[in-house]
Short mmCIF file of C-alpha atoms and ligand atoms in Angstrom, two decimals:
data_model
loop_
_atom_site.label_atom_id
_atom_site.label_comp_id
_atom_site.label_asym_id
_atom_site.label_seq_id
_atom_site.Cartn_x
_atom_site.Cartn_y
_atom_site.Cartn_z
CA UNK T 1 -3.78 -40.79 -52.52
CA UNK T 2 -3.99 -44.05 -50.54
CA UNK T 3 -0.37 -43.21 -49.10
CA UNK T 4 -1.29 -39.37 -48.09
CA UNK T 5 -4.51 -40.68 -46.47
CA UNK T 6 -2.75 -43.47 -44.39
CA UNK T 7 0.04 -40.75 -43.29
CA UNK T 8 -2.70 -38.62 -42.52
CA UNK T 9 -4.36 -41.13 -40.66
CA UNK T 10 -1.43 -42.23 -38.40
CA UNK T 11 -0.32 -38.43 -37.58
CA UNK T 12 -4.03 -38.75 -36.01
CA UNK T 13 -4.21 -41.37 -34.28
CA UNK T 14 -0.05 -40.68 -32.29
CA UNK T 15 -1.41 -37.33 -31.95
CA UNK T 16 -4.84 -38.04 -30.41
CA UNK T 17 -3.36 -40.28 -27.77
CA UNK T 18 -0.70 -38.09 -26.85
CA UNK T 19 -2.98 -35.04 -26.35
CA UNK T 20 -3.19 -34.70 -22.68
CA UNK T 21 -5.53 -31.46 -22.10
CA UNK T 22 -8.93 -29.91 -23.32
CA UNK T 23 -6.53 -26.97 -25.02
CA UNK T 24 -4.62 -29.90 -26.55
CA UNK T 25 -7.80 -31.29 -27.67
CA UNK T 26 -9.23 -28.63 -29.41
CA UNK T 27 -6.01 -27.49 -31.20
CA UNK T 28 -6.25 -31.63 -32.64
CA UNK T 29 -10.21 -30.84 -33.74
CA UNK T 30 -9.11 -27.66 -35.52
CA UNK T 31 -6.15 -29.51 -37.49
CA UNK T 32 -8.11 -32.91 -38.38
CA UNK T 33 -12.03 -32.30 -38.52
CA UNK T 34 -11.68 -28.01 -38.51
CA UNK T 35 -10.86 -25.34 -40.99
CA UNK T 36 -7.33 -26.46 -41.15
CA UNK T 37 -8.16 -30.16 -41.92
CA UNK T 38 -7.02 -31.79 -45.43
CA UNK T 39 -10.47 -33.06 -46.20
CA UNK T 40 -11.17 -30.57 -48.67
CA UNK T 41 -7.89 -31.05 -50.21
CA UNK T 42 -8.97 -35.03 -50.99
CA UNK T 43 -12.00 -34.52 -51.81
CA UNK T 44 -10.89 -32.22 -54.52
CA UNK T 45 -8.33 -35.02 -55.53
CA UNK T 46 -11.34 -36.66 -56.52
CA UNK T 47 -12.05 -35.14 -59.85
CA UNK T 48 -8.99 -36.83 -61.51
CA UNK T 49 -10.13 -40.01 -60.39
CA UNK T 50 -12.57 -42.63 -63.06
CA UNK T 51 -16.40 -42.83 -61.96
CA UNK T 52 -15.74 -46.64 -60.34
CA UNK T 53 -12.63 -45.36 -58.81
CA UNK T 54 -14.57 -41.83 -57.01
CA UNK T 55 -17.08 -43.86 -55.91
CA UNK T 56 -14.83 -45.75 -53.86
CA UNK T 57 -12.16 -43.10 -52.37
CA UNK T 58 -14.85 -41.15 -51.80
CA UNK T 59 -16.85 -43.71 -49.26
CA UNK T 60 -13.44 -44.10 -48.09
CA UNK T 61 -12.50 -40.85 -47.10
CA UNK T 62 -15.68 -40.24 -45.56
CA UNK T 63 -15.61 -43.18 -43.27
CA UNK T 64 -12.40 -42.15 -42.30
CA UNK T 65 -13.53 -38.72 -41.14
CA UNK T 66 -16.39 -39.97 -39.38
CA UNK T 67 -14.27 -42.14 -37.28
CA UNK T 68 -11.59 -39.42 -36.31
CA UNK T 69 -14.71 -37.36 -35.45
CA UNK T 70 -15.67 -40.48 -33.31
CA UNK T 71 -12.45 -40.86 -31.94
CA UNK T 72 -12.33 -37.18 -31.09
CA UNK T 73 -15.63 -37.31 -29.31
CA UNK T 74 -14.20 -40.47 -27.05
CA UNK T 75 -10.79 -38.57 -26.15
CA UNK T 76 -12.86 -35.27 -25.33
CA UNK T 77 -15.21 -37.32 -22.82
CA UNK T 78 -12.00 -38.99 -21.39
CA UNK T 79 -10.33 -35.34 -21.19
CA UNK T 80 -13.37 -33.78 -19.31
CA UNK T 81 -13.39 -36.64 -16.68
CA UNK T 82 -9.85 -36.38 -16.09
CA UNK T 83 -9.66 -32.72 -15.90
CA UNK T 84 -12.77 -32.51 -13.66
CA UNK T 85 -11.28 -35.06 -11.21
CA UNK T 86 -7.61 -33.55 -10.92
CA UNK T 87 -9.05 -29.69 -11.05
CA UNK T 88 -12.57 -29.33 -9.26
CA UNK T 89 -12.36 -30.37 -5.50
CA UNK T 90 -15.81 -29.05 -4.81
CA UNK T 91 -15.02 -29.39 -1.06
CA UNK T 92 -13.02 -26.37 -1.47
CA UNK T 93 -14.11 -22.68 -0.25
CA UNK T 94 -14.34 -20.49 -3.50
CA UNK T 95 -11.89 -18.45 -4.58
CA UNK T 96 -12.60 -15.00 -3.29
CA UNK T 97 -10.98 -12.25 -5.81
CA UNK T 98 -7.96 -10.21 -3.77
CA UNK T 99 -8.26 -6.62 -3.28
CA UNK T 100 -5.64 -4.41 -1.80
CA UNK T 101 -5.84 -2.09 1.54
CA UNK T 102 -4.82 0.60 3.18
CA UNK T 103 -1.27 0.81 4.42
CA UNK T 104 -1.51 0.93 8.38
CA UNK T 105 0.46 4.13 8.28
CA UNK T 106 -1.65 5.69 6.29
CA UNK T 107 -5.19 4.39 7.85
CA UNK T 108 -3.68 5.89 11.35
CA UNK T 109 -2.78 9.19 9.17
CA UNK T 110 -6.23 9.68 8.13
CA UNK T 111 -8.11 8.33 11.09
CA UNK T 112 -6.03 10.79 12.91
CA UNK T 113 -6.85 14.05 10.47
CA UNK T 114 -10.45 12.70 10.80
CA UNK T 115 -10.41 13.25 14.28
CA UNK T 116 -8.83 16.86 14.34
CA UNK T 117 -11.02 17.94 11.16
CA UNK T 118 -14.27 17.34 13.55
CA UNK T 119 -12.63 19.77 16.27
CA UNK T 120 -12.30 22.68 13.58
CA UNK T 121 -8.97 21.77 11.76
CA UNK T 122 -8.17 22.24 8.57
CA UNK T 123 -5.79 19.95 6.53
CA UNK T 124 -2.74 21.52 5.02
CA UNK T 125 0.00 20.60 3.73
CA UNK T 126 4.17 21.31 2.92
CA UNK T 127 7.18 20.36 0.43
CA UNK T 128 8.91 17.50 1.37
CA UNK T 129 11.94 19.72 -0.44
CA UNK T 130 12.75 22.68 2.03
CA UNK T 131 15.12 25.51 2.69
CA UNK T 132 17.15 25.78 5.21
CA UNK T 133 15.53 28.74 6.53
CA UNK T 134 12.00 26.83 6.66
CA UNK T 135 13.24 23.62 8.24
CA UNK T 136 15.49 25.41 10.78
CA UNK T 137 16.45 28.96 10.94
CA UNK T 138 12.74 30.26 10.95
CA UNK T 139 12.24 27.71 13.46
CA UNK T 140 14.55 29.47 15.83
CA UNK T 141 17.44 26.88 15.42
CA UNK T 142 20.25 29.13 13.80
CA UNK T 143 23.28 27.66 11.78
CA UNK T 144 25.50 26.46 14.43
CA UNK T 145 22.63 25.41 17.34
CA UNK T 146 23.08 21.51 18.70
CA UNK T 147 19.58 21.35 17.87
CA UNK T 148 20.69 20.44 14.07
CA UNK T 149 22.55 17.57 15.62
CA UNK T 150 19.42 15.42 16.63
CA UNK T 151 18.05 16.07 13.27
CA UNK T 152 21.03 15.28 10.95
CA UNK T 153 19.75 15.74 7.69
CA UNK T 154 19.59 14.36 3.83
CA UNK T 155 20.89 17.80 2.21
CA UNK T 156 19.94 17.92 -2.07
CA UNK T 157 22.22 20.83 -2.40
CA UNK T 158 23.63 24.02 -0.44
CA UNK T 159 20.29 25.54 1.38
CA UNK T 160 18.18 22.68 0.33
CA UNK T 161 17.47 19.58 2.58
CA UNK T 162 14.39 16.94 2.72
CA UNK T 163 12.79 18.19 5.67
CA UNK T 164 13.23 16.70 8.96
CA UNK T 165 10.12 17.23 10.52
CA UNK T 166 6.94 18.65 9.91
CA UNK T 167 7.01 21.96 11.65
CA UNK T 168 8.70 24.21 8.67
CA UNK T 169 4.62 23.97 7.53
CA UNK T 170 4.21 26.04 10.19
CA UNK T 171 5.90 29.07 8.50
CA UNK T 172 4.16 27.96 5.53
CA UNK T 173 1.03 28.20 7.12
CA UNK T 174 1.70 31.74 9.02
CA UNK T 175 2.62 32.83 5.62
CA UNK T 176 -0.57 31.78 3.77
CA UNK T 177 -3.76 32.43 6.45
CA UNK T 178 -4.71 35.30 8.14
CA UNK T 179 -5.35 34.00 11.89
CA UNK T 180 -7.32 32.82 13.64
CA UNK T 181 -6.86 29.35 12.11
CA UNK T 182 -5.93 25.30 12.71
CA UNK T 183 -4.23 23.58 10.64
CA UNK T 184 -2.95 20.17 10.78
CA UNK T 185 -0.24 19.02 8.47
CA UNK T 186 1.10 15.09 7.33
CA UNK T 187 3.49 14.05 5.56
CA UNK T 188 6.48 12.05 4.84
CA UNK T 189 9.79 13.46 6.66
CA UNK T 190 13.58 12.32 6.41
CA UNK T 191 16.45 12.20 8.41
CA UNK T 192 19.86 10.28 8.46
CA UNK T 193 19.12 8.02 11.06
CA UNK T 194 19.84 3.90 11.17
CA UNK T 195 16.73 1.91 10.04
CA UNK T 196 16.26 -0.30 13.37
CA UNK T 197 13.56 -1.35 15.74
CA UNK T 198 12.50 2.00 16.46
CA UNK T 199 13.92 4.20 13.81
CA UNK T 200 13.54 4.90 10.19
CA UNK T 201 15.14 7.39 7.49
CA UNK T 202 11.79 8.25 6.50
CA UNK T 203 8.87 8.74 8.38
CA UNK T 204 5.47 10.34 8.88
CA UNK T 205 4.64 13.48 10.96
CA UNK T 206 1.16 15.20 11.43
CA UNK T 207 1.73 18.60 12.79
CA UNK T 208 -0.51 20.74 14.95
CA UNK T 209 -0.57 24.71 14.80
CA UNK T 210 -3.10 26.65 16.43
CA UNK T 211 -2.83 30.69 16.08
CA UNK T 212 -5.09 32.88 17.76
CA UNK T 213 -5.16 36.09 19.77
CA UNK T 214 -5.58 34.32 22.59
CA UNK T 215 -4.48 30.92 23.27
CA UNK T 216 -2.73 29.32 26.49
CA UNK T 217 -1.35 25.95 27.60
CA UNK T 218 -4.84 24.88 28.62
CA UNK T 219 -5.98 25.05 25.22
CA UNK T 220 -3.10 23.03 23.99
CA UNK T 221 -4.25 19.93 27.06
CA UNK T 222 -8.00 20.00 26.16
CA UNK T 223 -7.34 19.76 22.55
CA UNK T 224 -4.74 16.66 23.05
CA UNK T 225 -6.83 14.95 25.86
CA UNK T 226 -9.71 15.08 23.51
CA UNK T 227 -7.77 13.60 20.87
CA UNK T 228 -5.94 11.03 22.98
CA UNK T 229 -9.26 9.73 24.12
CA UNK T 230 -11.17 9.21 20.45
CA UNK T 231 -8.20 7.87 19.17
CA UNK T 232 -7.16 5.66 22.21
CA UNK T 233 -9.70 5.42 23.96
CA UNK T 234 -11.87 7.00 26.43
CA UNK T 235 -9.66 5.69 29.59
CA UNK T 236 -7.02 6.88 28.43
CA UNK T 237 -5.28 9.67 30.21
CA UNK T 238 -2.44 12.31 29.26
CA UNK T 239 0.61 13.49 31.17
CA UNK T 240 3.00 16.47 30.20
CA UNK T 241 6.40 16.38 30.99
CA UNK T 242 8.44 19.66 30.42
CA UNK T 243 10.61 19.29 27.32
CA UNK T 244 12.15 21.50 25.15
CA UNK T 245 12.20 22.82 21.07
CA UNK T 246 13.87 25.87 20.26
CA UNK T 247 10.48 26.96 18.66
CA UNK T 248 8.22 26.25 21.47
CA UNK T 249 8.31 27.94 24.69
CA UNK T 250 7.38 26.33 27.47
CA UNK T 251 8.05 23.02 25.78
CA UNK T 252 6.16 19.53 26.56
CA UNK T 253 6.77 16.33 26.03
CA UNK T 254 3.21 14.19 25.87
CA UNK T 255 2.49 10.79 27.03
CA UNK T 256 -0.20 8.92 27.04
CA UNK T 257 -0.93 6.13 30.01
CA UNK T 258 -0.66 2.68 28.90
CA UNK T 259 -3.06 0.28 27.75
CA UNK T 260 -1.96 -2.08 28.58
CA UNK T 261 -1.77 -1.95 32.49
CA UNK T 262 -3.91 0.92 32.60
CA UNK T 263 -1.05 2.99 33.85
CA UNK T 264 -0.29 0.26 36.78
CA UNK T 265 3.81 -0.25 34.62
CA UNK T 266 3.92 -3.13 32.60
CA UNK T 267 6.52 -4.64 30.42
CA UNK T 268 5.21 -2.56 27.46
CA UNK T 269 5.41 1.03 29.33
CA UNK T 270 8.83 -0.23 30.46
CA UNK T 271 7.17 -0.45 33.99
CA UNK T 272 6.36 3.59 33.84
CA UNK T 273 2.80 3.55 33.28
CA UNK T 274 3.04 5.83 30.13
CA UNK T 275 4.09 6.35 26.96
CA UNK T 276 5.77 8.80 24.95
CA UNK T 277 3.31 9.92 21.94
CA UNK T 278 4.31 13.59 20.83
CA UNK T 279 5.81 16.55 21.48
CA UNK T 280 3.98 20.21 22.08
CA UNK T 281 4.44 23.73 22.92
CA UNK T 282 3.66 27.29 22.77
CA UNK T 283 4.47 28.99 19.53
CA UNK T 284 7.89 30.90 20.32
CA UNK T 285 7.74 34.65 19.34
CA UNK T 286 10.39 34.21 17.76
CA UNK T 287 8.59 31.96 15.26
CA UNK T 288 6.25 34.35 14.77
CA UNK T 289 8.40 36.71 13.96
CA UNK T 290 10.24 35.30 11.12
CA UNK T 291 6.62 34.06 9.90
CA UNK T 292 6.17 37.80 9.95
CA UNK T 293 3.37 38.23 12.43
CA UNK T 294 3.50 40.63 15.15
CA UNK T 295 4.44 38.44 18.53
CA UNK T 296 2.83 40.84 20.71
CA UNK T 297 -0.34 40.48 19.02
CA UNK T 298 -0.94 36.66 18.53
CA UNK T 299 -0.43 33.79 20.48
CA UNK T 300 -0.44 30.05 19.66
CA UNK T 301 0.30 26.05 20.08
CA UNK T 302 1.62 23.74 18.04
CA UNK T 303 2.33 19.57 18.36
CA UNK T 304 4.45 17.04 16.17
CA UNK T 305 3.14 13.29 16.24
CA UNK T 306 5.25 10.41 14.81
CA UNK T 307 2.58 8.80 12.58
CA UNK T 308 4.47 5.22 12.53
CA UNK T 309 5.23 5.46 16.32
CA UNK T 310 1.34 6.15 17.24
CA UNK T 311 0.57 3.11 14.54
CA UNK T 312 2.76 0.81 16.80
CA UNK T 313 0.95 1.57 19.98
CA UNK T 314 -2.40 1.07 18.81
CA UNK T 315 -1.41 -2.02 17.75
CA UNK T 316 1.19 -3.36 19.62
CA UNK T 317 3.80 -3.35 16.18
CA UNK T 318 7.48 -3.89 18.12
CA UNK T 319 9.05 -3.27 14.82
CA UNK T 320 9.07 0.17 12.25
CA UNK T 321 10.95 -1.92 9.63
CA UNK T 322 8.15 -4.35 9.49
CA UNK T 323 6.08 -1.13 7.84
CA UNK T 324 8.29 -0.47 4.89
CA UNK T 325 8.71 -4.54 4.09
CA UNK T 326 5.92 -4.80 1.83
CA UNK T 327 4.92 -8.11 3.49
CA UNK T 328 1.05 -8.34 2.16
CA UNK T 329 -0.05 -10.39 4.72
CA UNK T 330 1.29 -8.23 7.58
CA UNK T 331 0.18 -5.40 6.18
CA UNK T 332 -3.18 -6.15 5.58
CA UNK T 333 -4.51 -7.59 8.68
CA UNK T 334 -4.91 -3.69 9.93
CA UNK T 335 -8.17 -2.72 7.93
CA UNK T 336 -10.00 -2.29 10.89
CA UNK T 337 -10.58 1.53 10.84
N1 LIG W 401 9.10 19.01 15.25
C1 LIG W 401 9.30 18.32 16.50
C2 LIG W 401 10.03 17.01 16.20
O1 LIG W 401 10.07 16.59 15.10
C3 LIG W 401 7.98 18.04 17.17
C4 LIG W 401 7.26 19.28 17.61
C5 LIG W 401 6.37 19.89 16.77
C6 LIG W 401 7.44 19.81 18.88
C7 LIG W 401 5.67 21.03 17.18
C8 LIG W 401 6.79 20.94 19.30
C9 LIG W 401 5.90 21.56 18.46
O2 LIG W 401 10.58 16.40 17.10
#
């Protein structure tokens, strides 16, 4: 008995000096004074024990359980002080609890539908997945044109391809609604291109289409000034250039003048004055045709913007890559929408 106490004792006293936490504290006051203590186990050692000699263990073991409960008091307040002065600088701002944002891309991708949904549009949307026939022939750009050369593609299998722009939705679209309608489209689009400055193999497109009986180039500018000016500002102006797509005719390529200089050529606008944000047209009859419609009857426009492209000018990004790096604090510093 004596021994077992005295062991008892000394596993204690090592262990309470060693313990150098509040978690390593409480695990001690659970295995000497709490459930899992051995008092109850000498206590009950008592019975065998003569009247004279009970009397005596018994004080004994209960003085020594009073003192590791002193002990353990001393070590707790020694514990707290410690801990409070190493862990609690109450000089420091609070912690404030992280929440996530929306990816740049994606703000510019709605901000932009926003902005087209108040001037009548309607959101729609395509397979990423598309037929050859979708992506290109209905598009007017048969088999062997060059066209398919600026837009070399990720093919899945023989007619199938991830689509390399936007504009197959217009079919889609033709297909679907009964004109007159607008519809813009996003979404995510691929093509085999190097991932540089400027470039990447996926990006996002929001396409235009506008069908009506009667719709003419002037429609097409009034629509993209009024855009260009919510979304960049009211100063802003727009230029067309001519341009060409095999599935609009008369082509345009837009630009917008630069903010920076206010059109004056800068370093940004490589000392033009503008920049390039999208490219526009009227709907080729052709187009219509393969959509099924009858090209003498309806008339239309139709735009492709570069999501990521538009996201860099608004906020002066140099770099695409920088988009698709998941770099948290780069990414959230663009919640201003
Ligand atoms: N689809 C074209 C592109 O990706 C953009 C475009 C869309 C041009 C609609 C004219 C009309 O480059």
């Amino acid at each position: 008995m004596l021994q077992e106490l005295e062991e008892y004792w000394e596993s204690f006293q090592e262990e309470i000096q060693k313990a150098s936490t509040l978690s390593d504290w409480n695990y001690l006051k659970g295995k000497y004074v709490g459930k899992k203590s051995r008092w109850g186990e000498f206590l009950a050692k008592l019975k065998e024990l003569s009247p004279e000699e009970k009397r005596v263990w018994g004080k004994k073991i209960n003085q020594l359980k009073k003192e590791m409960e002193e002990l353990l008091e001393e070590r707790y307040q020694e514990l707290l002080s410690t801990e409070e002065k190493s862990e609690v600088d109450i000089t420091l701002p609070g912690k404030k609890g992280w929440s996530g944002s929306f990816h740049p891309v994606l703000l510019t991708r709605d901000w932009i539908l926003t902005i087209f949904q108040s001037l009548g549009f309607r959101v729609e949307e395509g397979p990423e997945i598309e037929t050859e026939f979708y992506n290109f022939e209905a598009l007017n750009i048969p088999p062997d044109h060059p066209a398919r050369d600026d837009q070399d593609s990720f093919y899945l299998a023989p007619g199938y391809l991830l689509r390399t722009h936007t504009s197959p939705a217009q079919i889609r679209v033709m297909e679907k609604l009964k004109p007159p309608f607008k519809v813009v489209v996003p979404g995510k689009c691929y093509r085999r291109d190097a991932f540089d400055a400027t470039h990447s193999p996926m990006f996002h497109q929001i396409e235009g289409l506008v069908v009506a009986r009667d719709i003419s180039m002037g429609d097409l500018k009034g629509t993209l000034e009024t855009f260009v000016r919510r979304f960049f500002g009211e100063e802003r102006k727009i230029r067309f250039r001519p341009g060409y797509f095999p599935f609009t005719e008369p082509s345009a390529e837009v630009d917008v003048s630069c903010g920076v200089c206010g059109g004056k050529g800068c370093r940004s606008c490589g000392y033009s004055g503008w920049l390039e944000i999208l490219g526009a047209g009227l709907v080729h009859p052709q187009v219509f045709t393969h959509a099924g419609y009858d090209s003498q009857d309806v008339r239309g426009f139709a735009f492709g913007l570069g999501v990521e492209r538009i996201t860099m000018l608004k906020f002066g990004i140099k770099d695409i890559r920088w988009f698709w790096e998941n770099d948290v604090q780069f990414l959230e510093q663009f919640n201003i929408f």
